[in-house]
Short mmCIF file of C-alpha atoms in Angstrom, two decimals:
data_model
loop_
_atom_site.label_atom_id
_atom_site.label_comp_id
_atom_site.label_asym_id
_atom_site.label_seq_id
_atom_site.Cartn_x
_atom_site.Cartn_y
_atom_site.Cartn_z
CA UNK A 1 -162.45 -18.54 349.59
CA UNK A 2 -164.14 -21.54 348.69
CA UNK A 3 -166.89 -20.26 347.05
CA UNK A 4 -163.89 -18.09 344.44
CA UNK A 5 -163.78 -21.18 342.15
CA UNK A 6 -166.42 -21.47 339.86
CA UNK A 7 -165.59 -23.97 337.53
CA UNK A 8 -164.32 -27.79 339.19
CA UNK A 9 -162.03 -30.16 338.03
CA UNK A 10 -163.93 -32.88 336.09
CA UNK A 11 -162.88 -36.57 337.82
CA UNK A 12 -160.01 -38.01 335.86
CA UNK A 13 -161.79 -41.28 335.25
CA UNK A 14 -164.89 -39.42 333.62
CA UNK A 15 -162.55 -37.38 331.18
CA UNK A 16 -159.16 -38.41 330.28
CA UNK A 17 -156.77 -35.25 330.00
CA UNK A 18 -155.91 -33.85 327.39
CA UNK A 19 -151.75 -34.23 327.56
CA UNK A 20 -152.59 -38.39 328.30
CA UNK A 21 -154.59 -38.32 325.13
CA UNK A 22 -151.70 -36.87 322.87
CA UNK A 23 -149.28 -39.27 324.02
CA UNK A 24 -151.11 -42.22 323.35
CA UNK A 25 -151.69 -40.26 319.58
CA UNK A 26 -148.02 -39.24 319.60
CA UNK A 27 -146.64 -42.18 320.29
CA UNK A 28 -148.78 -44.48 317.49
CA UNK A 29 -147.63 -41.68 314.88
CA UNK A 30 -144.11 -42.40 316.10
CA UNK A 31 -144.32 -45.99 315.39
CA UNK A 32 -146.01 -45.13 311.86
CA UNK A 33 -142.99 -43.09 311.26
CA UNK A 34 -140.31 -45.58 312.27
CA UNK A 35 -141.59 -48.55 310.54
CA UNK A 36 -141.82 -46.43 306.99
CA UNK A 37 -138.32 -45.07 307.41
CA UNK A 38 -137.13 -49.06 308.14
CA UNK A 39 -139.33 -50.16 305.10
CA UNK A 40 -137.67 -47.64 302.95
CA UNK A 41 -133.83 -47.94 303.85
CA UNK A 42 -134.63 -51.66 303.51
CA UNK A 43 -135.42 -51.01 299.64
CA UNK A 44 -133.05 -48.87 299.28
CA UNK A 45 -130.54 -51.08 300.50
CA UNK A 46 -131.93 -53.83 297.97
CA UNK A 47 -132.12 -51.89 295.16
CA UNK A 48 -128.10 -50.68 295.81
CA UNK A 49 -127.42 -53.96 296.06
CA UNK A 50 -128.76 -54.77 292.66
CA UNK A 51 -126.99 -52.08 291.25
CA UNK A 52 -123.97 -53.29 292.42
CA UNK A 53 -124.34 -56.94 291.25
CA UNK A 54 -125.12 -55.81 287.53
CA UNK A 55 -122.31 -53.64 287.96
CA UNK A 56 -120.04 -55.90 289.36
CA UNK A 57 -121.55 -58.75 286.34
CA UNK A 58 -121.22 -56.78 283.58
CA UNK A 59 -118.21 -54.13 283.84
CA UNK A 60 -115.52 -56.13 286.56
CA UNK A 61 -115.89 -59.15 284.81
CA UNK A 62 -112.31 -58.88 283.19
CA UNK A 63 -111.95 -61.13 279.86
CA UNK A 64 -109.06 -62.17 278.11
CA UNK A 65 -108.38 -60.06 274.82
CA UNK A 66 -108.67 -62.04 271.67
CA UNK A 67 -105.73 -61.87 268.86
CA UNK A 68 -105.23 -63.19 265.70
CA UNK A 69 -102.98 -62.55 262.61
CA UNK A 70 -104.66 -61.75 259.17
CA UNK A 71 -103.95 -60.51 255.85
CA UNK A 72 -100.53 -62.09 255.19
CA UNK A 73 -98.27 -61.28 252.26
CA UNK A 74 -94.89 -62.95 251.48
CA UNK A 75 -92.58 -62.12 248.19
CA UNK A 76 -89.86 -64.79 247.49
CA UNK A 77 -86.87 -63.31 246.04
CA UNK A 78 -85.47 -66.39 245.29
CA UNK A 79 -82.34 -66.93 247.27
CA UNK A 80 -83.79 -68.36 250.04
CA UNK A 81 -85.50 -65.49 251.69
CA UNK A 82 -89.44 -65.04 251.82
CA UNK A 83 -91.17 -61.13 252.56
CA UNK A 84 -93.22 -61.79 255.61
CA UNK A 85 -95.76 -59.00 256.10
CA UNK A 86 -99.14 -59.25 258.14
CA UNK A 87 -101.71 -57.26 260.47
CA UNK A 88 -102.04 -58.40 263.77
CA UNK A 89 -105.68 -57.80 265.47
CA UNK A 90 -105.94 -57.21 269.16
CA UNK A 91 -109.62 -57.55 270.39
CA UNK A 92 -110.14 -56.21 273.88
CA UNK A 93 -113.84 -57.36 274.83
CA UNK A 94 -113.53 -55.36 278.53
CA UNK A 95 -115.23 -52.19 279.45
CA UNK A 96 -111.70 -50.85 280.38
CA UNK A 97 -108.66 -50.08 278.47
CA UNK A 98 -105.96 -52.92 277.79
CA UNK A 99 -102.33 -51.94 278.32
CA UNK A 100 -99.65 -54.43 276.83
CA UNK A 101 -95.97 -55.24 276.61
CA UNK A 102 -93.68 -55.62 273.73
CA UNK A 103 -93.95 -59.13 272.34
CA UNK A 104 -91.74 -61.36 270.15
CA UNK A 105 -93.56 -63.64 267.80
CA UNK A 106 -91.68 -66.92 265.81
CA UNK A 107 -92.76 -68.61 262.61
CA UNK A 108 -91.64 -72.03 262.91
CA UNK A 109 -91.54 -75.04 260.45
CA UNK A 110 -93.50 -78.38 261.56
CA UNK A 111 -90.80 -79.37 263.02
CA UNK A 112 -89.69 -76.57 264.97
CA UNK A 113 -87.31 -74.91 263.71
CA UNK A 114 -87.64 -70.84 264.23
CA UNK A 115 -87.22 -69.49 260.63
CA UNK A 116 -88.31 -66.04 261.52
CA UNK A 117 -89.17 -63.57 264.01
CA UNK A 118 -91.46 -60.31 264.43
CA UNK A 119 -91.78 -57.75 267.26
CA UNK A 120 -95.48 -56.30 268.29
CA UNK A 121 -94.35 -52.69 269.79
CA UNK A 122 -96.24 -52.47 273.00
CA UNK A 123 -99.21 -50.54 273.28
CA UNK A 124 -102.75 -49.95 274.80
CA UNK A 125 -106.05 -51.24 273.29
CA UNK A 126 -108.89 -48.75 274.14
CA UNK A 127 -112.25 -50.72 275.70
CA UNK A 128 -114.02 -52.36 273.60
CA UNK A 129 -112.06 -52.05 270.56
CA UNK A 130 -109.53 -53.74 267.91
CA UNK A 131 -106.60 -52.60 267.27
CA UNK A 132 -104.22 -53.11 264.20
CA UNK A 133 -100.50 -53.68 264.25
CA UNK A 134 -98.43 -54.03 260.37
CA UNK A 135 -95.74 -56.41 260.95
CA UNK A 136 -93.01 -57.21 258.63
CA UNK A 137 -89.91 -59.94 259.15
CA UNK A 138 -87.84 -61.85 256.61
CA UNK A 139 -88.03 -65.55 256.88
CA UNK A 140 -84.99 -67.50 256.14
CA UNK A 141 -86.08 -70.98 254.57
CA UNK A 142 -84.05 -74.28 255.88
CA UNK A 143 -81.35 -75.22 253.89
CA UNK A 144 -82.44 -79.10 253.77
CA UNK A 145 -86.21 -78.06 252.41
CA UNK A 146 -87.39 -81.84 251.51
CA UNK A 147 -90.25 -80.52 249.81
CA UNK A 148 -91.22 -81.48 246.43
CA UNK A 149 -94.51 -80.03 246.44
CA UNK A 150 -93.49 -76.59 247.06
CA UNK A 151 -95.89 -75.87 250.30
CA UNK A 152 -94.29 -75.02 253.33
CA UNK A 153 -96.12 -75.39 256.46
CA UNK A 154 -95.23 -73.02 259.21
CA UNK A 155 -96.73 -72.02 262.58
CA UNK A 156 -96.70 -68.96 264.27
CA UNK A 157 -96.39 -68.10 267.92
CA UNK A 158 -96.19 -65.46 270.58
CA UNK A 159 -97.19 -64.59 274.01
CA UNK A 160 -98.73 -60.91 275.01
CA UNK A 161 -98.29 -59.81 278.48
CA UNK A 162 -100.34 -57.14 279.49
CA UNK A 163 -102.85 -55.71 282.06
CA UNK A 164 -106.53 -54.36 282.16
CA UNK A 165 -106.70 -51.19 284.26
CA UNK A 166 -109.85 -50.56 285.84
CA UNK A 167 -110.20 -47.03 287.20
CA UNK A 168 -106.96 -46.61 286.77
CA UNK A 169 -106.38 -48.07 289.92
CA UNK A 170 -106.76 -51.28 289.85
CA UNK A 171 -105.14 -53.67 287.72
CA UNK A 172 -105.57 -57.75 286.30
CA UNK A 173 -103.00 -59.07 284.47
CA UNK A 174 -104.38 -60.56 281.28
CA UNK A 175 -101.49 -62.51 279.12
CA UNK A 176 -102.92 -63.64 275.44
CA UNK A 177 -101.86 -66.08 273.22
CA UNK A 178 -101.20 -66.26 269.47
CA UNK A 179 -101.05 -69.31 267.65
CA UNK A 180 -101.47 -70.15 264.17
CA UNK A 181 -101.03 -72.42 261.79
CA UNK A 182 -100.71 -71.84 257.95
CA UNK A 183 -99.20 -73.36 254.61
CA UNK A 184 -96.36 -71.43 252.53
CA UNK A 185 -96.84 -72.16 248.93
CA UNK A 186 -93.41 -71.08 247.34
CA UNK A 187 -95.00 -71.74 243.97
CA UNK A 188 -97.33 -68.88 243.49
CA UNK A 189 -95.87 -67.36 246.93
CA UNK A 190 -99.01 -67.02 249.03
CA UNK A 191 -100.63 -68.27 251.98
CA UNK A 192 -102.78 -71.39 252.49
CA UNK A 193 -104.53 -73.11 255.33
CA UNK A 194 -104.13 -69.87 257.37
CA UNK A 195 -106.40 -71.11 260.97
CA UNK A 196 -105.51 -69.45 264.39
CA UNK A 197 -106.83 -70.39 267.61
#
């Protein structure tokens, strides 16, 4: 029975079998494959992270909208009551949309006296964008006015309560503050010296 096999086994130490040989191949591949797929989910995770930062820099970095009054226009009709009409600009400098409240605004004297008053209706500035709001009020002038010269100076004030709504979800409260300071001259009725801050 011996002499049935024809062909011998070759000595394992001569030749190394075959399933030994693509192991040791199998498992260098397998290495190779492991250390790409950590190299790449490493740059990936860098480059997300990037993303994120300039995202986070540039559109959640909430500002606080500008305002200012402009374009003023007063008639005196002579019996002690001046015309007060202006534009008020709202400059929202976010990426997202600017929601405020109703806001009452004083003109005072230098002194302090409140000699008038005007409402801003509430609204909603869209990103990136001014808005314009007409407001009109009567001022009543002091009865003591111990001014020869005819020029009134005045300030005007309010404070704007709103929010910045991000998503729609979430929300920064953003208040705004008007403050300006001008000159009436009751001469030639007209504004002088208008400066906000």
């Amino acid at each position: 029975m011996a002499s049935d096999q024809k062909y011998p086994l070759a000595p394992s130490n001569i030749m190394p079998r075959s399933d030994a040989e693509f192991a040791t191949n199998n498992f260098q591949s397998n290495n190779q494959r492991r250390k790409k797929k950590l190299r790449s989910i490493f740059l990936l995770t860098i480059f997300l992270s990037g993303i994120i930062l300039l995202f986070s820099f540039t559109f959640l970095r909430i500002k606080s909208p500008k305002i200012r009054i402009e374009n003023i226009r007063i008639t005196n009709d002579g019996d002690g009551r001046i015309n007060f009409s202006a534009q008020v600009f709202l400059r929202n400098r976010n990426f997202w949309r600017y929601n405020y409240d109703s806001t009452l605004g004083t003109i005072n004297t230098a002194e302090g006296t409140t000699i008038g008053r005007f409402v801003i209706p509430d609204g909603e500035v869209r990103r990136r964008s001014t808005k314009k709001v007409y407001v009109m009020e009567n001022i009543i002038l002091p009865s003591r006015l111990n001014n020869t010269s005819g020029i009134l100076p005045v300030t005007s004030e309010a404070k704007m309560r709103g929010k910045v709504k991000v998503f729609r979800v979430f929300r920064w409260e953003k208040n705004v503050d008007l403050s300006c300071t001008m000159s009436i001259n009751l001469t030639i009725s007209a504004i002088q010296d208008l400066d906000c801050q």
